[in-house]
CSV table of C-alpha atoms and ligand atoms in Angstrom, one decimal:
chain,number,residue,atom,x,y,z
W,1,MET,CA,132.9,175.1,-19.0
W,2,GLY,CA,131.6,172.0,-17.9
W,3,ASN,CA,132.1,168.9,-15.7
W,4,ILE,CA,131.0,166.7,-18.6
W,5,VAL,CA,133.9,165.6,-21.1
W,6,GLY,CA,133.9,163.4,-24.1
W,7,ILE,CA,136.1,160.4,-24.4
W,8,ASP,CA,136.9,157.8,-27.2
W,9,LEU,CA,137.8,154.8,-25.3
W,10,GLY,CA,140.0,153.3,-27.8
W,11,THR,CA,141.9,149.9,-28.5
W,12,THR,CA,144.9,151.4,-28.8
W,13,ASN,CA,144.5,155.5,-27.7
W,14,SER,CA,142.3,157.0,-25.9
W,15,VAL,CA,141.5,160.4,-26.1
W,16,ALA,CA,139.3,163.1,-24.6
W,17,ALA,CA,137.6,166.4,-25.0
W,18,PHE,CA,135.7,169.2,-24.0
W,19,LYS,CA,133.2,171.6,-25.9
W,20,PHE,CA,133.9,175.3,-24.8
W,21,ALA,CA,133.0,177.7,-27.6
W,22,ASP,CA,135.1,175.5,-29.8
W,23,VAL,CA,135.8,171.8,-29.3
W,24,GLU,CA,139.4,171.1,-28.0
W,25,VAL,CA,140.8,168.0,-27.7
W,26,VAL,CA,142.5,167.3,-24.1
W,27,THR,CA,146.2,167.7,-24.3
W,28,ALA,CA,148.4,166.4,-21.5
W,29,ASP,CA,152.8,166.4,-20.9
W,30,ASP,CA,153.0,162.8,-20.4
W,31,ASN,CA,150.5,161.9,-23.7
W,32,GLN,CA,152.0,161.1,-26.8
W,33,ALA,CA,154.6,162.9,-28.8
W,34,PRO,CA,154.5,164.9,-30.9
W,35,ASP,CA,151.2,167.0,-29.9
W,36,ARG,CA,149.8,165.0,-26.8
W,37,LYS,CA,146.7,164.4,-27.0
W,38,LEU,CA,146.3,160.6,-27.1
W,39,THR,CA,146.7,158.8,-23.9
W,40,ARG,CA,147.8,155.1,-25.2
W,41,SER,CA,145.3,152.9,-23.6
W,42,VAL,CA,147.7,150.3,-21.9
W,43,VAL,CA,148.0,149.3,-18.2
W,44,ALA,CA,151.1,148.1,-16.4
W,45,THR,CA,152.5,147.6,-13.5
W,46,THR,CA,155.8,148.7,-12.1
W,47,PRO,CA,157.0,148.4,-8.2
W,48,ASN,CA,155.6,152.1,-7.4
W,49,GLY,CA,152.2,150.8,-8.4
W,50,ILE,CA,149.8,150.9,-11.9
W,51,ILE,CA,150.8,152.8,-14.7
W,52,VAL,CA,149.0,154.3,-17.7
W,53,GLY,CA,149.6,155.7,-20.8
W,54,GLU,CA,152.7,156.6,-22.8
W,55,THR,CA,155.2,155.2,-19.6
W,56,ALA,CA,153.4,152.1,-19.7
W,57,TYR,CA,153.4,151.5,-23.8
W,58,ASN,CA,157.5,152.2,-23.0
W,59,GLN,CA,157.1,148.9,-20.4
W,60,LEU,CA,155.8,146.6,-23.2
W,61,LYS,CA,159.8,146.2,-24.8
W,62,ALA,CA,160.7,145.5,-21.0
W,63,ASP,CA,158.4,143.4,-19.3
W,64,PRO,CA,155.1,142.8,-21.7
W,65,GLU,CA,154.2,140.2,-19.1
W,66,ASN,CA,153.4,143.0,-16.9
W,67,THR,CA,152.0,145.4,-19.9
W,68,ILE,CA,148.1,145.2,-20.9
W,69,ILE,CA,147.3,146.5,-24.5
W,70,SER,CA,144.1,146.1,-26.3
W,71,ILE,CA,142.0,145.5,-23.4
W,72,LYS,CA,138.7,146.9,-25.2
W,73,ARG,CA,139.0,143.6,-27.2
W,74,LEU,CA,138.7,141.5,-24.5
W,75,ILE,CA,136.1,143.7,-22.5
W,76,GLY,CA,132.6,141.7,-21.8
W,77,ARG,CA,133.8,138.7,-23.6
W,78,GLY,CA,134.6,135.1,-21.9
W,79,PHE,CA,137.1,133.1,-21.7
W,80,SER,CA,136.0,130.7,-24.1
W,81,ASP,CA,135.1,132.4,-26.7
W,82,PRO,CA,136.6,131.4,-30.0
W,83,VAL,CA,137.6,134.9,-30.5
W,84,VAL,CA,139.4,135.6,-27.1
W,85,GLN,CA,141.2,131.8,-27.2
W,86,ALA,CA,142.5,132.6,-31.0
W,87,GLN,CA,144.1,136.4,-29.4
W,88,LEU,CA,145.8,134.1,-27.0
W,89,ALA,CA,149.0,133.9,-28.7
W,90,ARG,CA,149.4,137.3,-29.6
W,91,LEU,CA,148.6,139.3,-26.4
W,92,HIS,CA,151.5,138.4,-24.4
W,93,TYR,CA,149.8,138.8,-20.7
W,94,LYS,CA,148.2,136.2,-18.5
W,95,ILE,CA,144.2,135.7,-19.5
W,96,THR,CA,142.6,133.1,-17.6
W,97,GLN,CA,139.0,131.6,-16.7
W,98,SER,CA,138.2,134.2,-13.7
W,99,ILE,CA,138.2,132.6,-10.4
W,100,GLU,CA,135.4,134.0,-9.3
W,101,GLY,CA,132.5,134.7,-11.1
W,102,THR,CA,130.4,133.4,-14.1
W,103,ASP,CA,131.7,130.1,-16.5
W,104,ASN,CA,132.2,132.3,-19.0
W,105,SER,CA,134.3,135.1,-17.6
W,106,LEU,CA,137.8,136.0,-18.1
W,107,SER,CA,140.8,138.0,-16.2
W,108,VAL,CA,144.0,139.4,-17.2
W,109,TRP,CA,147.3,139.3,-14.6
W,110,LEU,CA,149.0,142.2,-13.9
W,111,GLY,CA,151.7,142.0,-11.5
W,112,GLY,CA,150.6,138.3,-9.9
W,113,LYS,CA,147.0,139.9,-9.5
W,114,GLU,CA,144.0,139.4,-11.1
W,115,TYR,CA,141.8,141.9,-13.0
W,116,ALA,CA,138.3,142.3,-14.6
W,117,PRO,CA,138.8,143.6,-18.2
W,118,GLU,CA,136.2,146.3,-16.7
W,119,ASP,CA,139.4,147.4,-13.8
W,120,ILE,CA,141.9,147.9,-17.0
W,121,SER,CA,139.6,150.2,-18.7
W,122,ALA,CA,138.8,152.4,-15.5
W,123,GLU,CA,142.5,152.5,-14.8
W,124,ILE,CA,142.7,154.2,-18.7
W,125,LEU,CA,139.5,156.2,-17.7
W,126,LYS,CA,140.6,157.5,-14.8
W,127,LYS,CA,144.1,158.6,-16.3
W,128,VAL,CA,142.3,160.4,-19.1
W,129,VAL,CA,139.8,162.3,-16.8
W,130,GLN,CA,142.3,163.0,-15.0
W,131,ASN,CA,144.4,164.7,-17.5
W,132,ALA,CA,141.3,166.2,-18.5
W,133,GLN,CA,140.9,167.9,-15.0
W,134,LEU,CA,144.5,169.1,-15.4
W,135,TYR,CA,143.3,170.6,-18.5
W,136,GLN,CA,140.3,172.2,-17.9
W,137,SER,CA,142.0,173.6,-14.5
W,138,GLN,CA,145.0,175.3,-16.2
W,139,LYS,CA,141.8,177.0,-18.5
W,140,GLY,CA,140.6,178.2,-15.2
W,141,GLN,CA,137.6,176.0,-14.8
W,142,LYS,CA,137.5,174.3,-10.8
W,143,SER,CA,134.6,171.9,-11.1
W,144,THR,CA,135.0,168.2,-11.0
W,145,ILE,CA,134.4,166.0,-13.8
W,146,ASP,CA,132.2,163.2,-12.7
W,147,ARG,CA,130.3,162.6,-15.6
W,148,ALA,CA,131.4,161.5,-18.8
W,149,VAL,CA,129.8,160.8,-22.6
W,150,ILE,CA,132.2,157.4,-23.3
W,151,THR,CA,132.2,156.1,-27.1
W,152,VAL,CA,131.6,152.6,-28.2
W,153,PRO,CA,131.8,150.7,-31.2
W,154,ALA,CA,128.6,150.8,-33.5
W,155,TYR,CA,128.9,147.2,-33.2
W,156,PHE,CA,129.5,146.2,-29.2
W,157,SER,CA,127.3,143.9,-28.0
W,158,ASP,CA,124.8,144.4,-24.7
W,159,LYS,CA,127.3,142.4,-22.9
W,160,GLN,CA,130.3,144.9,-24.2
W,161,ARG,CA,128.2,148.0,-23.6
W,162,TYR,CA,127.5,147.3,-19.7
W,163,SER,CA,131.2,146.3,-19.0
W,164,THR,CA,132.1,149.6,-20.6
W,165,GLN,CA,129.5,151.4,-18.3
W,166,ALA,CA,131.0,149.1,-15.0
W,167,ALA,CA,134.5,150.4,-16.2
W,168,ALA,CA,133.2,153.8,-15.8
W,169,LYS,CA,131.3,153.8,-12.7
W,170,ARG,CA,134.7,152.3,-11.3
W,171,ALA,CA,136.5,155.1,-12.3
W,172,GLY,CA,134.3,156.9,-10.4
W,173,LEU,CA,132.3,158.6,-13.7
W,174,SER,CA,128.8,158.6,-12.5
W,175,GLU,CA,125.7,157.9,-15.1
W,176,PRO,CA,128.7,157.4,-18.2
W,177,GLU,CA,126.6,157.3,-21.5
W,178,LEU,CA,127.4,155.7,-24.3
W,179,LEU,CA,127.6,156.9,-27.7
W,180,PRO,CA,128.3,154.7,-31.2
W,181,GLU,CA,131.4,155.7,-32.7
W,182,PRO,CA,130.8,156.0,-35.8
W,183,THR,CA,128.0,158.8,-34.8
W,184,ALA,CA,130.5,160.7,-32.8
W,185,ALA,CA,132.3,160.9,-36.1
W,186,ALA,CA,129.8,161.9,-38.1
W,187,ILE,CA,128.5,164.6,-35.4
W,188,SER,CA,132.4,166.0,-35.7
W,189,TYR,CA,132.2,166.5,-39.3
W,190,GLY,CA,128.8,167.3,-39.9
W,191,PHE,CA,127.6,169.2,-36.7
W,192,LYS,CA,125.6,172.3,-38.2
W,193,PRO,CA,122.9,173.4,-35.8
W,194,ASN,CA,121.2,175.2,-38.1
W,195,ALA,CA,121.1,172.8,-41.1
W,196,ASP,CA,118.1,171.6,-42.3
W,197,ASP,CA,119.2,169.9,-45.2
W,198,VAL,CA,119.5,166.1,-44.9
W,199,LYS,CA,122.9,164.6,-45.5
W,200,THR,CA,124.0,160.8,-45.1
W,201,ILE,CA,126.9,160.1,-44.1
W,202,LEU,CA,128.7,156.9,-44.5
W,203,VAL,CA,131.4,156.9,-41.4
W,204,TYR,CA,134.2,154.5,-42.3
W,205,ASP,CA,136.0,153.9,-39.3
W,206,PHE,CA,139.6,151.8,-39.5
W,207,GLY,CA,141.5,152.3,-36.3
W,208,GLY,CA,143.6,149.9,-33.9
W,209,GLY,CA,141.5,147.3,-32.9
W,210,THR,CA,138.3,147.7,-34.6
W,211,PHE,CA,136.9,148.4,-37.9
W,212,ASP,CA,133.8,150.0,-37.7
W,213,SER,CA,130.9,151.0,-40.4
W,214,ALA,CA,127.7,153.2,-40.2
W,215,LEU,CA,125.2,155.3,-42.6
W,216,ILE,CA,124.1,158.0,-40.8
W,217,THR,CA,121.4,160.6,-41.9
W,218,ALA,CA,122.5,164.1,-40.3
W,219,ALA,CA,120.4,166.6,-40.3
W,220,GLY,CA,121.0,170.1,-38.2
W,221,THR,CA,121.5,168.8,-34.4
W,222,GLN,CA,120.1,165.1,-35.1
W,223,PHE,CA,122.0,162.1,-36.1
W,224,ILE,CA,120.4,159.0,-36.7
W,225,GLU,CA,122.3,155.6,-37.6
W,226,SER,CA,120.2,153.2,-40.1
W,227,GLY,CA,122.8,150.9,-40.8
W,228,LYS,CA,126.1,149.1,-39.4
W,229,ALA,CA,128.0,146.7,-39.9
W,230,GLY,CA,131.5,146.1,-38.0
W,231,ASP,CA,134.5,143.9,-37.4
W,232,LEU,CA,135.7,144.1,-33.5
W,233,TRP,CA,138.7,142.4,-34.9
W,234,LEU,CA,140.1,144.1,-37.7
W,235,GLY,CA,142.1,147.0,-37.1
W,236,GLY,CA,145.3,148.2,-37.3
W,237,ASP,CA,146.5,145.5,-34.8
W,238,ASP,CA,146.0,143.1,-37.7
W,239,ILE,CA,148.0,145.0,-39.9
W,240,ASP,CA,151.1,144.5,-37.3
W,241,ASP,CA,150.4,141.1,-37.1
W,242,ARG,CA,150.7,140.5,-40.8
W,243,ILE,CA,153.7,142.4,-41.0
W,244,ILE,CA,155.2,140.4,-38.0
W,245,GLU,CA,155.0,137.3,-40.5
W,246,LEU,CA,156.7,139.3,-43.3
W,247,VAL,CA,159.8,140.3,-40.7
W,248,LYS,CA,159.9,136.6,-40.5
W,249,GLN,CA,159.2,134.8,-43.5
W,250,GLN,CA,162.2,137.5,-44.9
W,251,VAL,CA,164.4,136.2,-41.6
W,252,ALA,CA,163.9,132.7,-42.0
W,253,ALA,CA,164.8,132.7,-45.7
W,254,GLU,CA,168.0,135.2,-45.4
W,255,GLU,CA,169.1,132.9,-42.6
W,256,ASP,CA,168.0,129.8,-43.9
W,257,LEU,CA,166.0,128.8,-40.7
W,258,GLU,CA,163.8,126.7,-41.2
W,259,ASP,CA,161.2,126.6,-38.7
W,260,ILE,CA,161.4,130.1,-37.3
W,261,ASP,CA,158.1,130.1,-34.9
W,262,GLY,CA,159.9,126.9,-33.1
W,263,LEU,CA,163.4,128.8,-33.0
W,264,ILE,CA,161.1,131.3,-31.3
W,265,ALA,CA,159.1,129.0,-28.9
W,266,GLN,CA,162.3,127.8,-27.6
W,267,MET,CA,164.0,131.3,-26.3
W,268,PRO,CA,164.1,131.6,-23.1
W,269,HIS,CA,161.0,133.0,-21.8
W,270,TYR,CA,162.3,136.9,-20.7
W,271,GLN,CA,164.0,136.6,-23.8
W,272,LYS,CA,161.1,135.5,-25.9
W,273,VAL,CA,158.6,137.7,-24.8
W,274,ARG,CA,161.1,140.7,-24.5
W,275,PHE,CA,162.2,139.9,-28.8
W,276,LEU,CA,158.1,139.6,-29.4
W,277,GLY,CA,157.3,143.0,-27.4
W,278,ASP,CA,160.1,144.7,-29.3
W,279,LEU,CA,159.1,143.3,-32.7
W,280,LYS,CA,155.8,144.7,-32.1
W,281,MET,CA,157.0,148.1,-31.4
W,282,ALA,CA,159.4,148.5,-34.8
W,283,VAL,CA,156.8,147.3,-36.9
W,284,GLU,CA,154.0,149.3,-35.5
W,285,LYS,CA,156.7,152.5,-36.3
W,286,ALA,CA,156.9,150.8,-39.9
W,287,LYS,CA,153.7,151.2,-40.6
W,288,ILE,CA,153.2,154.5,-39.7
W,289,ASP,CA,156.5,155.4,-41.5
W,290,LEU,CA,155.2,153.8,-44.6
W,291,SER,CA,152.4,156.2,-44.9
W,292,SER,CA,154.7,158.6,-45.7
W,293,SER,CA,157.7,157.0,-47.2
W,294,LEU,CA,158.2,154.0,-49.7
W,295,SER,CA,160.4,151.7,-47.0
W,296,ALA,CA,160.8,151.4,-44.0
W,297,LYS,CA,163.3,149.3,-42.1
W,298,ILE,CA,162.4,147.2,-38.8
W,299,ILE,CA,165.3,146.6,-36.6
W,300,PRO,CA,163.9,145.2,-33.0
W,301,ALA,CA,166.8,146.1,-30.1
W,302,THR,CA,166.2,142.7,-29.0
W,303,PRO,CA,167.6,139.9,-31.1
W,304,LEU,CA,166.2,136.2,-32.5
W,305,LEU,CA,167.9,133.4,-30.6
W,306,ASP,CA,169.0,130.8,-32.7
W,307,ASP,CA,169.5,126.8,-31.5
W,308,LEU,CA,173.0,127.7,-29.9
W,309,GLY,CA,171.6,130.7,-28.4
W,310,MET,CA,173.5,132.8,-30.5
W,311,ALA,CA,172.2,136.3,-31.5
W,312,ILE,CA,170.3,136.6,-35.1
W,313,PRO,CA,169.5,140.3,-35.2
W,314,ILE,CA,167.0,141.2,-37.2
W,315,ASP,CA,168.0,144.1,-39.5
W,316,VAL,CA,164.3,144.1,-42.6
W,317,THR,CA,163.1,146.8,-45.0
W,318,VAL,CA,159.7,146.7,-46.1
W,319,THR,CA,158.7,148.4,-49.5
W,320,ARG,CA,155.8,150.2,-49.5
W,321,ALA,CA,154.7,147.8,-52.5
W,322,GLN,CA,155.2,145.0,-50.2
W,323,PHE,CA,153.1,146.2,-47.7
W,324,GLU,CA,150.0,147.3,-50.1
W,325,ALA,CA,150.2,143.7,-51.6
W,326,MET,CA,150.0,141.8,-48.0
W,327,ILE,CA,147.3,144.4,-46.3
W,328,LEU,CA,144.8,144.4,-49.4
W,329,PRO,CA,142.5,141.2,-48.1
W,330,LEU,CA,141.9,143.1,-45.1
W,331,VAL,CA,141.4,146.7,-46.8
W,332,GLU,CA,138.7,144.9,-49.1
W,333,ARG,CA,137.5,143.0,-46.1
W,334,THR,CA,136.4,147.0,-44.7
W,335,ILE,CA,134.6,147.7,-47.7
W,336,SER,CA,132.6,144.5,-47.9
W,337,ILE,CA,131.4,145.2,-44.6
W,338,CYS,CA,130.7,149.5,-45.4
W,339,GLN,CA,128.4,147.4,-48.5
W,340,GLU,CA,127.2,145.3,-45.8
W,341,ALA,CA,125.9,148.5,-43.7
W,342,ILE,CA,124.5,150.4,-46.9
W,343,LYS,CA,122.4,146.9,-47.7
W,344,TYR,CA,121.1,147.2,-44.5
W,345,SER,CA,120.3,150.9,-44.1
W,346,ASP,CA,117.8,150.5,-47.2
W,347,TYR,CA,119.4,153.2,-48.8
W,348,PRO,CA,120.8,153.1,-52.6
W,349,ALA,CA,124.3,153.5,-52.4
W,350,ASP,CA,124.1,156.4,-54.7
W,351,ALA,CA,122.2,158.3,-52.4
W,352,ILE,CA,125.2,158.5,-50.0
W,353,ASP,CA,126.4,162.1,-50.2
W,354,THR,CA,129.8,161.5,-47.9
W,355,ILE,CA,132.2,158.9,-47.2
W,356,LEU,CA,134.0,159.9,-44.3
W,357,MET,CA,137.3,158.3,-43.2
W,358,VAL,CA,138.2,158.4,-39.7
W,359,GLY,CA,140.7,156.3,-37.6
W,360,GLY,CA,144.4,155.8,-37.2
W,361,SER,CA,144.6,153.2,-40.1
W,362,SER,CA,142.7,155.6,-42.2
W,363,GLN,CA,145.8,157.4,-42.8
W,364,ILE,CA,147.4,154.7,-44.5
W,365,PRO,CA,147.6,155.7,-48.9
W,366,ILE,CA,146.4,152.3,-50.2
W,367,VAL,CA,143.2,152.3,-47.9
W,368,GLN,CA,142.3,155.7,-48.6
W,369,GLU,CA,142.8,154.7,-52.7
W,370,ARG,CA,140.7,151.6,-52.9
W,371,VAL,CA,137.9,153.6,-50.4
W,372,LYS,CA,138.2,156.2,-53.3
W,373,ALA,CA,137.9,153.2,-56.0
W,374,ALA,CA,135.2,151.8,-54.2
W,375,PHE,CA,132.9,154.7,-53.8
W,376,GLY,CA,133.7,157.9,-56.1
W,377,ALA,CA,137.0,159.5,-54.9
W,378,ASP,CA,134.4,163.0,-55.3
W,379,LYS,CA,132.2,161.2,-52.5
W,380,VAL,CA,135.6,160.6,-49.8
W,381,VAL,CA,136.9,162.8,-47.3
W,382,VAL,CA,139.5,161.9,-45.0
W,383,HIS,CA,138.5,163.7,-41.6
W,384,PRO,CA,140.8,166.4,-40.9
W,385,ARG,CA,141.6,165.3,-37.3
W,386,PRO,CA,141.4,161.2,-37.9
W,387,MET,CA,142.3,160.2,-34.8
W,388,TYR,CA,140.4,163.0,-32.8
W,389,ALA,CA,137.0,163.1,-34.8
W,390,VAL,CA,135.5,160.7,-32.0
W,391,ALA,CA,136.3,162.4,-28.9
W,392,GLU,CA,134.9,165.8,-30.7
W,393,GLY,CA,131.8,164.1,-31.5
W,394,ALA,CA,131.4,163.0,-28.0
W,395,ALA,CA,132.5,166.4,-26.5
W,396,ILE,CA,129.3,168.2,-28.6
W,397,VAL,CA,126.9,165.2,-27.0
W,398,ALA,CA,128.4,166.0,-23.7
W,399,ALA,CA,127.6,169.6,-24.0
W,400,GLY,CA,124.0,168.6,-24.6
W,401,LEU,CA,124.1,170.3,-28.4
W,402,THR,CA,122.6,167.0,-30.2
W,403,GLU,CA,119.3,165.5,-29.9
W,404,LYS,CA,119.4,161.9,-28.2
W,405,VAL,CA,117.9,159.5,-31.1
W,406,GLY,CA,119.3,155.9,-29.9
W,407,THR,CA,118.9,153.0,-32.7
W,408,VAL,CA,119.1,149.4,-32.2
W,409,SER,CA,122.4,148.2,-32.6
W,410,ARG,CA,122.2,144.4,-33.9
W,411,ASP,CA,118.9,142.7,-35.1
W,412,TYR,CA,117.5,140.4,-31.9
W,413,PHE,CA,116.2,137.3,-32.3
W,414,ILE,CA,114.2,134.2,-30.1
W,415,GLU,CA,114.1,130.8,-30.8
W,416,LEU,CA,111.3,128.6,-31.7
W,417,ALA,CA,110.4,125.1,-32.2
W,418,ASP,CA,110.5,125.2,-36.0
W,419,ARG,CA,113.1,128.1,-36.5
W,420,SER,CA,116.4,128.5,-34.7
W,421,HIS,CA,116.2,132.3,-34.7
W,422,TYR,CA,113.3,134.8,-35.2
W,423,LYS,CA,113.7,138.2,-35.9
W,424,ILE,CA,111.9,140.1,-33.5
W,425,ILE,CA,113.9,143.5,-33.4
W,426,GLN,CA,115.9,144.9,-35.7
W,427,GLN,CA,119.2,146.6,-35.8
W,428,GLY,CA,118.6,150.3,-36.7
W,429,ASP,CA,115.2,150.7,-34.9
W,430,ILE,CA,114.6,153.5,-33.0
W,431,LEU,CA,114.4,153.2,-29.9
W,432,PRO,CA,112.0,152.6,-28.0
W,433,VAL,CA,110.9,149.7,-30.1
W,434,SER,CA,107.6,148.1,-29.1
W,435,ASN,CA,106.6,145.3,-31.2
W,436,SER,CA,104.0,142.3,-31.0
W,437,TYR,CA,103.9,139.1,-32.8
W,438,THR,CA,101.7,135.8,-32.4
W,439,PHE,CA,103.4,132.5,-31.8
W,440,LYS,CA,101.3,129.0,-31.2
W,441,THR,CA,102.4,126.9,-27.9
W,442,GLU,CA,104.2,124.0,-28.2
W,443,ALA,CA,102.2,121.1,-26.3
W,444,ASP,CA,98.2,121.1,-25.4
W,445,GLY,CA,98.5,121.8,-21.5
W,446,GLN,CA,101.2,123.9,-22.0
W,447,SER,CA,101.6,126.2,-19.1
W,448,LEU,CA,105.3,127.6,-19.3
W,449,ILE,CA,107.1,129.3,-22.3
W,450,HIS,CA,111.1,129.1,-22.2
W,451,PHE,CA,112.5,131.9,-24.2
W,452,LYS,CA,115.9,132.1,-25.5
W,453,PHE,CA,117.5,135.6,-26.7
W,454,PHE,CA,119.9,135.9,-29.8
W,455,ASN,CA,122.0,138.6,-31.3
W,456,THR,CA,123.5,137.5,-34.5
W,457,ASP,CA,126.4,139.3,-35.7
W,458,LEU,CA,126.5,138.5,-39.0
W,459,VAL,CA,129.2,140.1,-40.6
W,460,ASN,CA,131.3,137.5,-38.2
W,461,GLN,CA,128.4,134.6,-38.7
W,462,GLN,CA,128.0,134.4,-35.0
W,463,ASN,CA,125.0,133.9,-32.5
W,464,GLU,CA,125.6,135.3,-29.5
W,465,LYS,CA,123.0,134.2,-26.7
W,466,ILE,CA,122.2,137.1,-24.8
W,467,GLY,CA,120.0,135.9,-22.2
W,468,GLU,CA,116.8,133.2,-21.2
W,469,MET,CA,113.4,133.5,-19.2
W,470,TRP,CA,110.8,131.5,-18.1
W,471,LEU,CA,107.1,133.1,-18.6
W,472,ALA,CA,104.7,131.2,-16.9
W,473,LEU,CA,101.3,131.3,-18.5
W,474,ASP,CA,97.8,132.2,-16.3
W,475,ARG,CA,96.6,129.0,-16.9
W,476,PRO,CA,97.6,125.7,-19.6
W,477,TYR,CA,97.2,126.4,-23.0
W,478,PRO,CA,95.6,124.2,-25.8
D,501,ATP,N1,149.9,157.5,-39.8
D,501,ATP,C1,149.6,156.0,-40.0
D,501,ATP,N2,149.5,155.5,-40.7
D,501,ATP,C2,149.0,154.1,-40.6
D,501,ATP,N3,148.4,153.7,-39.7
D,501,ATP,C3,148.8,155.0,-38.1
D,501,ATP,C4,148.9,155.9,-38.4
D,501,ATP,N4,149.0,156.4,-37.7
D,501,ATP,C5,148.5,155.8,-36.3
D,501,ATP,N5,148.1,154.6,-37.1
D,501,ATP,C6,147.6,153.2,-36.7
D,501,ATP,O1,145.9,153.5,-36.2
D,501,ATP,C7,145.9,152.9,-35.3
D,501,ATP,C8,145.1,153.6,-34.0
D,501,ATP,O2,144.4,153.9,-34.5
D,501,ATP,P1,143.0,155.1,-33.5
D,501,ATP,O3,143.8,155.8,-32.5
D,501,ATP,O4,141.6,155.5,-34.5
D,501,ATP,O5,142.5,153.6,-32.9
D,501,ATP,P2,141.8,153.3,-31.6
D,501,ATP,O6,140.6,154.1,-31.6
D,501,ATP,O7,142.4,153.3,-30.5
D,501,ATP,O8,141.1,151.7,-31.8
D,501,ATP,P3,139.4,151.4,-31.9
D,501,ATP,O9,138.9,152.4,-32.2
D,501,ATP,O10,139.4,150.3,-32.7
D,501,ATP,O11,139.2,150.9,-30.6
D,501,ATP,C9,147.1,152.1,-34.7
D,501,ATP,O12,146.8,150.5,-34.9
D,501,ATP,C10,148.3,152.6,-35.1
D,501,ATP,O13,149.3,151.9,-35.6
D,502,MG,MG1,138.7,154.4,-32.5
């Protein structure tokens, strides 16, 4: 047994695993029932200090302003990022520009104190490691866990990766190693050290906050990611948001309310945040029920209040048919992202051996149906442990059983005088990369060159500036 652990640091749930004789996922008493393997990625404050996991999640109802959920959606981002601005309305805790720090950094607030997203992720990691430590010691292993392989979405930018590493260091983990989540899932499914046949696996990871897809070629101990695409804002949280809209529409129709959003907005602050926190929990539960039942009830404990402050209790039934019609556009989007990843990999779609479905949202029946319809039912495999697969793969890597073949996660561009984006490094290239190009100077006598570097997120159609550099030349050039 080692002192290095594999960790899936998820938007909604985090999971730790070890590779002993077999891969074992850590169980802990304070994790989620029934099998106690998932630590909710939720951090809250109480008068007695910071709490993490299931107890923090349970505080979402009572005190959503002091309960931080989905921090992974904010890590490595700036306050002014449009995607962050779009989230402000749905996250009930305070998010601001950092008081100190760069122009485009952000802070979250807990118990009246300012925290960087890295601090919050560090609290989650500390809890996960503490549980892993206990689990390991119950197995008779005394060594201290001080290293980890931590998974990140394949599509995370350099800044998001860097911030995740910073969080791991704040949690006391030295030399944290990052591993793309789809690669981890493929390793957990396809790790056969003696296999010499090459398999092509398209990983379909539909989690709580992120959809990630990557094409991975696997042979024995080697896993190489060749094409990837993803959307860091497409997951179970977005499905929940759609159900919340449906509940609001249904209540508005039944109670003849003209402006239900206006009513919610004018509720006393404390009741409003409690109502919204409660609604989110009831909706998530109903969504999970709909994976096995044909209808589910949404009955948040806190009522909506009308103009006069009178309670309007909410009791809405959602059928599976309604639910499926509502989420179909999201499911179709996951499939077009897969096609994007395949296009990038330069593999023909029919060369793919297996479509491997992982992540909590892959358990939704319509999601499985659409993926089977798109890629052929015989090729689609739902991972037997869809919510643990990523942590299991991380544990195999942590045990040093795979070869480390890193690939570039996104295309890299520079800006030229006559072209806004010129690609210098291609995603999927095997690291380390070295390329050479020839360019002309812009003016006679030029002795300085200003380089601007970009990542382009093709799926979200955004350009992200990742840095710049002035290069002084040895002499003026014509
Ligand atoms: N049986 C189920 N049916 C539908 N949705 C489910 C089911 N079980 C869990 N979920 C949803 O899956 C999501 C969590 O999945 P998972 O644990 O894979 O995400 P994560 O790893 O935390 O997120 P990410 O990978 O995006 O960072 C939540 O939105 C949860 O509501
Ligand atoms: Mg995940």
